[in-house]
Short mmCIF file of C-alpha atoms and ligand atoms in Angstrom, two decimals:
data_model
loop_
_atom_site.label_atom_id
_atom_site.label_comp_id
_atom_site.label_asym_id
_atom_site.label_seq_id
_atom_site.Cartn_x
_atom_site.Cartn_y
_atom_site.Cartn_z
CA MET X 175 -71.28 49.58 12.87
CA PRO X 176 -72.86 50.92 9.70
CA ALA X 177 -71.15 50.15 6.42
CA PRO X 178 -69.06 53.02 5.10
CA ARG X 179 -70.90 55.21 2.63
CA ARG X 180 -70.00 54.37 -0.94
CA ALA X 181 -70.06 56.90 -3.71
CA LYS X 182 -72.77 56.19 -6.22
CA HIS X 183 -71.62 56.12 -9.85
CA LEU X 184 -68.71 58.43 -9.12
CA MET X 185 -67.36 59.75 -12.40
CA THR X 186 -63.73 58.81 -12.99
CA GLY X 187 -61.46 61.85 -12.82
CA SER X 188 -64.24 64.19 -11.69
CA PRO X 189 -63.17 67.01 -9.35
CA ILE X 190 -66.39 66.18 -7.46
CA THR X 191 -65.32 63.47 -5.01
CA SER X 192 -67.22 60.98 -2.87
CA ASP X 193 -66.67 63.34 0.09
CA HIS X 194 -68.44 66.15 -1.78
CA ILE X 195 -71.31 63.81 -2.60
CA ALA X 196 -71.58 62.64 1.01
CA HIS X 197 -71.57 66.25 2.23
CA TYR X 198 -74.24 67.19 -0.31
CA GLU X 199 -76.45 64.29 0.67
CA GLN X 200 -76.24 65.22 4.34
CA HIS X 201 -76.35 69.02 4.17
CA GLY X 202 -77.85 69.91 0.78
CA TYR X 203 -74.76 71.62 -0.55
CA ALA X 204 -71.10 71.02 -1.35
CA ILE X 205 -68.16 73.30 -2.02
CA VAL X 206 -65.71 71.99 -4.60
CA GLU X 207 -62.56 74.06 -4.18
CA SER X 208 -60.50 74.72 -7.32
CA PHE X 209 -62.89 72.76 -9.52
CA CYS X 210 -61.58 74.49 -12.67
CA THR X 211 -58.16 73.82 -14.12
CA THR X 212 -55.87 76.83 -14.59
CA ALA X 213 -56.61 76.76 -18.32
CA GLU X 214 -60.36 76.67 -17.66
CA LEU X 215 -60.14 79.58 -15.23
CA ASP X 216 -58.04 81.67 -17.65
CA GLY X 217 -60.43 80.81 -20.47
CA ALA X 218 -63.48 81.61 -18.35
CA LEU X 219 -62.13 85.06 -17.51
CA ALA X 220 -61.26 85.71 -21.17
CA ASP X 221 -64.78 84.70 -22.24
CA PHE X 222 -66.26 86.76 -19.41
CA ASP X 223 -64.38 89.82 -20.67
CA ALA X 224 -65.46 89.18 -24.27
CA THR X 225 -69.10 88.68 -23.26
CA ILE X 226 -69.48 91.64 -20.91
CA PRO X 227 -66.40 93.86 -21.41
CA GLY X 228 -64.92 95.79 -18.52
CA TRP X 229 -65.98 93.69 -15.54
CA VAL X 230 -62.87 91.52 -15.31
CA ASP X 231 -60.68 94.64 -15.28
CA LEU X 232 -62.99 96.39 -12.82
CA VAL X 233 -62.79 93.51 -10.35
CA LYS X 234 -58.99 93.50 -10.70
CA ASP X 235 -58.93 97.25 -10.03
CA PRO X 236 -62.18 98.50 -8.46
CA THR X 237 -60.96 102.09 -8.66
CA GLY X 238 -60.68 101.85 -12.46
CA PRO X 239 -63.19 103.05 -15.05
CA LYS X 240 -66.68 101.57 -14.84
CA PRO X 241 -68.04 99.67 -17.88
CA ASP X 242 -71.16 101.01 -19.57
CA THR X 243 -73.11 98.04 -18.14
CA TRP X 244 -72.44 99.43 -14.67
CA ASP X 245 -75.82 101.05 -14.29
CA ARG X 246 -78.04 99.34 -16.85
CA ARG X 247 -79.39 95.88 -17.38
CA PHE X 248 -77.69 93.69 -19.95
CA PRO X 249 -79.80 93.42 -23.15
CA GLY X 250 -80.78 89.77 -22.69
CA GLN X 251 -83.08 87.56 -20.67
CA ARG X 252 -83.52 88.80 -17.10
CA GLY X 253 -81.06 91.64 -17.79
CA MET X 254 -78.03 89.35 -17.64
CA PRO X 255 -75.70 87.70 -20.17
CA HIS X 256 -76.94 84.17 -20.83
CA PHE X 257 -75.53 81.06 -22.48
CA PRO X 258 -74.12 80.78 -25.09
CA TYR X 259 -71.24 83.15 -24.40
CA LYS X 260 -68.50 84.44 -26.63
CA GLY X 261 -65.66 81.89 -26.77
CA ASP X 262 -65.86 78.23 -25.80
CA THR X 263 -64.78 77.92 -22.17
CA LEU X 264 -67.86 79.24 -20.35
CA ASN X 265 -70.03 77.20 -22.70
CA ASN X 266 -67.95 74.09 -22.01
CA LEU X 267 -68.12 74.72 -18.24
CA THR X 268 -71.92 75.00 -18.51
CA PHE X 269 -71.98 71.49 -19.98
CA HIS X 270 -69.04 70.14 -17.96
CA PRO X 271 -69.51 66.36 -17.79
CA ALA X 272 -68.99 66.36 -14.01
CA LEU X 273 -71.93 68.74 -13.54
CA ARG X 274 -74.17 66.73 -15.81
CA ALA X 275 -73.15 63.51 -14.09
CA PHE X 276 -73.70 64.90 -10.58
CA ALA X 277 -77.15 66.26 -11.43
CA THR X 278 -78.13 63.06 -13.23
CA GLU X 279 -77.04 60.86 -10.31
CA ARG X 280 -78.90 62.99 -7.75
CA ALA X 281 -82.05 62.60 -9.89
CA GLY X 282 -81.68 58.82 -9.85
CA GLY X 283 -80.40 58.62 -13.40
CA ALA X 284 -83.17 60.67 -14.99
CA ALA X 285 -82.26 62.46 -18.22
CA MET X 286 -81.49 66.09 -17.42
CA PHE X 287 -81.47 69.39 -19.25
CA CYS X 288 -79.68 72.63 -18.51
CA GLU X 289 -82.35 75.14 -17.44
CA GLN X 290 -80.06 78.00 -16.39
CA SER X 291 -76.71 79.42 -17.42
CA HIS X 292 -75.94 83.09 -16.94
CA LEU X 293 -73.14 85.23 -15.63
CA SER X 294 -73.10 86.86 -12.21
CA TYR X 295 -71.03 89.97 -11.53
CA LYS X 296 -71.02 92.26 -8.53
CA ILE X 297 -68.79 94.87 -7.03
CA LYS X 298 -69.07 96.91 -3.85
CA GLY X 299 -71.64 99.64 -4.38
CA TYR X 300 -73.23 97.98 -7.46
CA SER X 301 -76.97 97.38 -7.49
CA GLY X 302 -76.38 93.68 -6.72
CA ASP X 303 -74.43 94.54 -3.57
CA HIS X 304 -76.87 93.87 -0.78
CA ASP X 305 -77.62 91.38 1.96
CA GLN X 306 -80.25 89.00 0.61
CA ALA X 307 -82.75 87.23 2.81
CA MET X 308 -82.50 83.45 3.23
CA HIS X 309 -84.42 81.75 0.43
CA LEU X 310 -84.90 78.65 -1.68
CA ASP X 311 -84.38 79.13 -5.42
CA TYR X 312 -87.41 77.17 -6.55
CA GLY X 313 -89.49 80.36 -6.62
CA ASN X 314 -88.30 81.10 -10.16
CA HIS X 315 -87.05 77.63 -11.17
CA THR X 316 -90.38 75.82 -11.16
CA ILE X 317 -94.02 76.79 -11.35
CA ALA X 318 -94.82 73.81 -9.09
CA TYR X 319 -93.06 72.63 -5.87
CA PRO X 320 -89.77 70.69 -5.40
CA PRO X 321 -90.72 67.47 -3.59
CA ASN X 322 -88.17 65.42 -1.64
CA VAL X 323 -88.15 62.85 -4.44
CA PRO X 324 -84.93 62.37 -6.44
CA ARG X 325 -86.73 61.98 -9.74
CA TYR X 326 -87.69 65.66 -9.50
CA TRP X 327 -84.43 67.03 -8.12
CA GLN X 328 -82.92 70.07 -9.78
CA THR X 329 -79.26 70.80 -9.02
CA ALA X 330 -77.82 74.32 -9.01
CA PHE X 331 -74.14 75.13 -9.48
CA LEU X 332 -72.42 78.46 -8.90
CA TYR X 333 -68.94 78.90 -10.35
CA TYR X 334 -66.69 81.52 -8.75
CA PHE X 335 -64.10 82.91 -11.16
CA THR X 336 -62.50 85.26 -8.61
CA ASP X 337 -61.35 84.61 -5.05
CA VAL X 338 -64.19 84.82 -2.54
CA THR X 339 -63.18 86.01 0.92
CA GLU X 340 -65.27 86.88 3.96
CA ASP X 341 -65.24 90.52 2.76
CA LEU X 342 -66.10 89.82 -0.89
CA ALA X 343 -69.79 88.97 -0.74
CA PRO X 344 -69.60 85.22 -0.07
CA THR X 345 -72.72 83.18 -0.66
CA ALA X 346 -74.13 82.03 2.69
CA VAL X 347 -75.71 78.58 2.86
CA CYS X 348 -77.55 76.72 5.63
CA SER X 349 -77.50 72.95 6.09
CA TRP X 350 -80.66 70.85 5.62
CA GLU X 351 -80.27 69.87 9.29
CA TYR X 352 -81.81 73.19 10.38
CA TYR X 353 -85.13 72.92 8.47
CA PRO X 354 -86.33 69.32 8.69
CA GLU X 355 -89.98 70.20 8.13
CA ARG X 356 -91.92 68.22 5.53
CA ILE X 357 -93.12 71.19 3.46
CA LEU X 358 -90.65 73.92 2.62
CA TRP X 359 -93.00 76.87 2.42
CA PRO X 360 -92.48 79.77 2.69
CA ALA X 361 -89.37 79.76 0.56
CA HIS X 362 -88.09 83.01 2.05
CA TYR X 363 -87.35 84.09 5.64
CA THR X 364 -86.05 87.35 7.05
CA ARG X 365 -83.50 87.25 9.85
CA GLU X 366 -86.25 88.30 12.27
CA SER X 367 -88.72 85.66 11.17
CA ARG X 368 -86.29 82.70 11.37
CA PRO X 369 -82.97 83.66 12.98
CA SER X 370 -81.71 80.05 13.18
CA LEU X 371 -81.20 79.96 9.40
CA TYR X 372 -78.86 82.92 9.72
CA ASP X 373 -77.17 81.80 12.95
CA ASN X 374 -76.23 78.51 11.31
CA GLU X 375 -75.20 79.78 7.91
CA VAL X 376 -71.82 78.92 6.38
CA LYS X 377 -70.05 81.53 4.26
CA VAL X 378 -68.71 80.05 1.04
CA THR X 379 -65.16 81.43 0.93
CA CYS X 380 -62.96 79.78 -1.67
CA PRO X 381 -60.28 80.39 -4.30
CA ALA X 382 -61.07 81.43 -7.86
CA GLY X 383 -62.19 78.45 -9.95
CA SER X 384 -64.28 76.87 -7.18
CA LEU X 385 -67.83 75.58 -7.44
CA LEU X 386 -70.80 75.64 -5.05
CA ILE X 387 -73.42 72.93 -5.55
CA TYR X 388 -76.86 73.24 -3.95
CA SER X 389 -80.45 72.17 -4.39
CA MET X 390 -83.82 73.83 -4.77
CA ARG X 391 -84.43 72.67 -1.17
CA THR X 392 -81.33 74.39 0.28
CA PHE X 393 -81.62 77.76 2.03
CA HIS X 394 -78.95 80.24 1.01
CA ARG X 395 -78.49 83.95 0.35
CA GLY X 396 -76.16 86.46 -1.24
CA THR X 397 -74.32 88.70 1.22
CA ALA X 398 -73.05 92.26 0.88
CA PHE X 399 -69.46 93.36 0.33
CA LYS X 400 -67.61 94.44 3.44
CA ALA X 401 -64.57 95.79 1.58
CA MET X 402 -63.85 97.26 -1.86
CA GLY X 403 -63.70 94.47 -4.41
CA GLY X 404 -65.77 92.38 -6.78
CA ARG X 405 -66.95 88.86 -7.56
CA LEU X 406 -67.45 87.14 -10.91
CA GLY X 407 -69.34 83.91 -11.35
CA MET X 408 -71.76 81.85 -13.39
CA PHE X 409 -74.97 80.09 -12.37
CA VAL X 410 -75.79 76.75 -14.00
CA THR X 411 -78.80 74.59 -13.12
CA TYR X 412 -79.92 71.19 -14.37
CA ALA X 413 -83.45 69.80 -14.13
CA PRO X 414 -85.10 66.51 -15.09
CA LEU X 415 -86.01 66.60 -18.75
CA GLU X 416 -89.48 65.19 -18.14
CA ALA X 417 -90.41 68.07 -15.82
CA ARG X 418 -91.66 70.69 -18.23
CA TRP X 419 -92.79 72.82 -15.30
CA MET X 420 -89.18 73.56 -14.38
CA GLY X 421 -86.74 76.08 -15.79
CA ILE X 422 -85.77 79.69 -15.32
CA VAL X 423 -85.44 80.54 -19.03
CA GLY X 424 -86.49 79.43 -22.49
CA TRP X 425 -83.44 78.81 -24.66
CA SER X 426 -85.38 79.62 -27.84
CA GLN X 427 -84.97 83.25 -26.78
CA GLU X 428 -81.22 82.87 -27.38
CA ALA X 429 -81.53 80.80 -30.57
CA PRO X 430 -81.36 83.70 -33.06
CA ARG X 431 -77.88 84.68 -31.86
CA GLN X 432 -74.83 83.62 -33.90
CA GLU X 433 -73.17 82.28 -30.73
CA PHE X 434 -76.12 79.93 -30.31
CA ARG X 435 -75.86 78.60 -33.85
CA ASN X 436 -72.08 78.17 -33.48
CA TRP X 437 -72.54 76.17 -30.29
CA MET X 438 -75.34 74.01 -31.71
CA GLU X 439 -73.21 73.15 -34.72
CA ARG X 440 -69.99 72.29 -32.87
CA VAL X 441 -71.10 70.26 -29.83
CA SER X 442 -71.94 66.60 -29.27
CA VAL X 443 -75.38 65.04 -29.45
CA ALA X 444 -75.26 64.56 -25.65
CA GLU X 445 -74.63 68.26 -25.05
CA ARG X 446 -77.48 69.28 -27.37
CA THR X 447 -79.78 66.85 -25.61
CA ALA X 448 -78.70 68.41 -22.31
CA LEU X 449 -80.05 71.73 -23.58
CA GLY X 450 -83.45 70.12 -24.25
CA PHE X 451 -82.92 69.54 -27.98
CA PRO X 452 -84.71 66.38 -29.26
CA GLU X 453 -82.45 63.34 -28.96
CA PRO X 454 -81.85 60.73 -31.71
CA GLY X 455 -84.77 58.34 -31.81
CA ASN X 456 -87.28 60.92 -30.55
CA ASP X 457 -90.57 60.80 -32.45
CA TYR X 458 -89.88 64.39 -33.40
CA TRP X 459 -87.39 63.30 -36.06
CA THR X 460 -88.89 62.89 -39.54
CA GLU X 461 -87.62 63.67 -43.02
CA GLU X 462 -89.19 67.09 -42.66
CA THR X 463 -87.60 67.95 -39.28
CA LEU X 464 -84.21 66.57 -40.37
CA ASP X 465 -84.26 68.85 -43.41
CA GLY X 466 -85.61 71.80 -41.45
CA VAL X 467 -83.01 71.57 -38.67
CA ALA X 468 -80.25 71.05 -41.26
CA ALA X 469 -81.41 74.18 -43.08
CA ARG X 470 -81.29 76.19 -39.87
CA TYR X 471 -77.94 74.74 -38.69
CA PRO X 472 -76.05 73.93 -41.91
CA ARG X 473 -72.86 72.73 -40.16
CA MET X 474 -74.65 70.35 -37.77
CA ASP X 475 -73.91 66.66 -38.32
CA MET X 476 -77.42 65.29 -38.83
CA ALA X 477 -76.31 61.64 -39.13
CA PRO X 478 -77.09 60.64 -35.51
CA TYR X 479 -80.62 62.03 -35.85
CA ARG X 480 -81.11 60.50 -39.30
CA ASP X 481 -79.85 57.09 -38.05
CA GLY X 482 -82.41 57.15 -35.24
CA ILE X 483 -85.55 57.33 -37.39
CA GLU X 484 -87.41 54.26 -38.47
CA ARG X 485 -87.64 53.70 -42.15
FE1 LIG J 617 -80.69 82.16 -4.63
#
């Protein structure tokens, strides 16, 4: 009889359990129901409303007035609100230690950086309300190819801040068991070209505050609304820091915003490093860069970076 599977480096107190890890390692995805605490969910919705006003109310009452972002792209990268957000909760959830730990463990302990964090909002009849084709996300998360080698594994997370039912555009995901081929190309199949991906899909229905975890090698798709209603969420993806060919955005694009400076100045060294910022001890740090970064971010504690340079 095989030895029971043991969780690897399971983080104490993490809502992501050994069962979730085992499921992920077998199927390429895991659903963590009620990942967020009540306070985190309340805070996430408050930050959501502050960042893109009107959508929280619209999802609560889809017959209510439509926000002015209803029919135009958000003025930011890729037409969507990106990290950092107004308030602290969505920013903290982006860098939740359980997400960082999960992604790091899947990549065999490699240092990771956050390469995606943006909000997702849809309502029946909105431009995002359509049945997507089955796809892998690596098309716009790397300019190379995601090999089946942990060192290069990116991990994607999708937070759901509203209840997701069968009628409310659940994400559909298909287990690794149904595409065992060595090379995952193409990264996109219509229902007609590969019906088995659709016949074996699982709809991710879950309560508000839940989390879907999947990989760049996991087929999935967005589905259309079947009833009046909406869905609010946030995508977060981590990638190995050494893989400069990965990433959906460049965070420098967000750096001029006050929210960005506030976040940079308040968070820990580990969180900054997880955004791709140079870590203490990196050759980057010199008297010049210490003074330059301190000038740009006057409230940042520079001591950990100063302590790391050789004198
Ligand atoms: Fe996708």
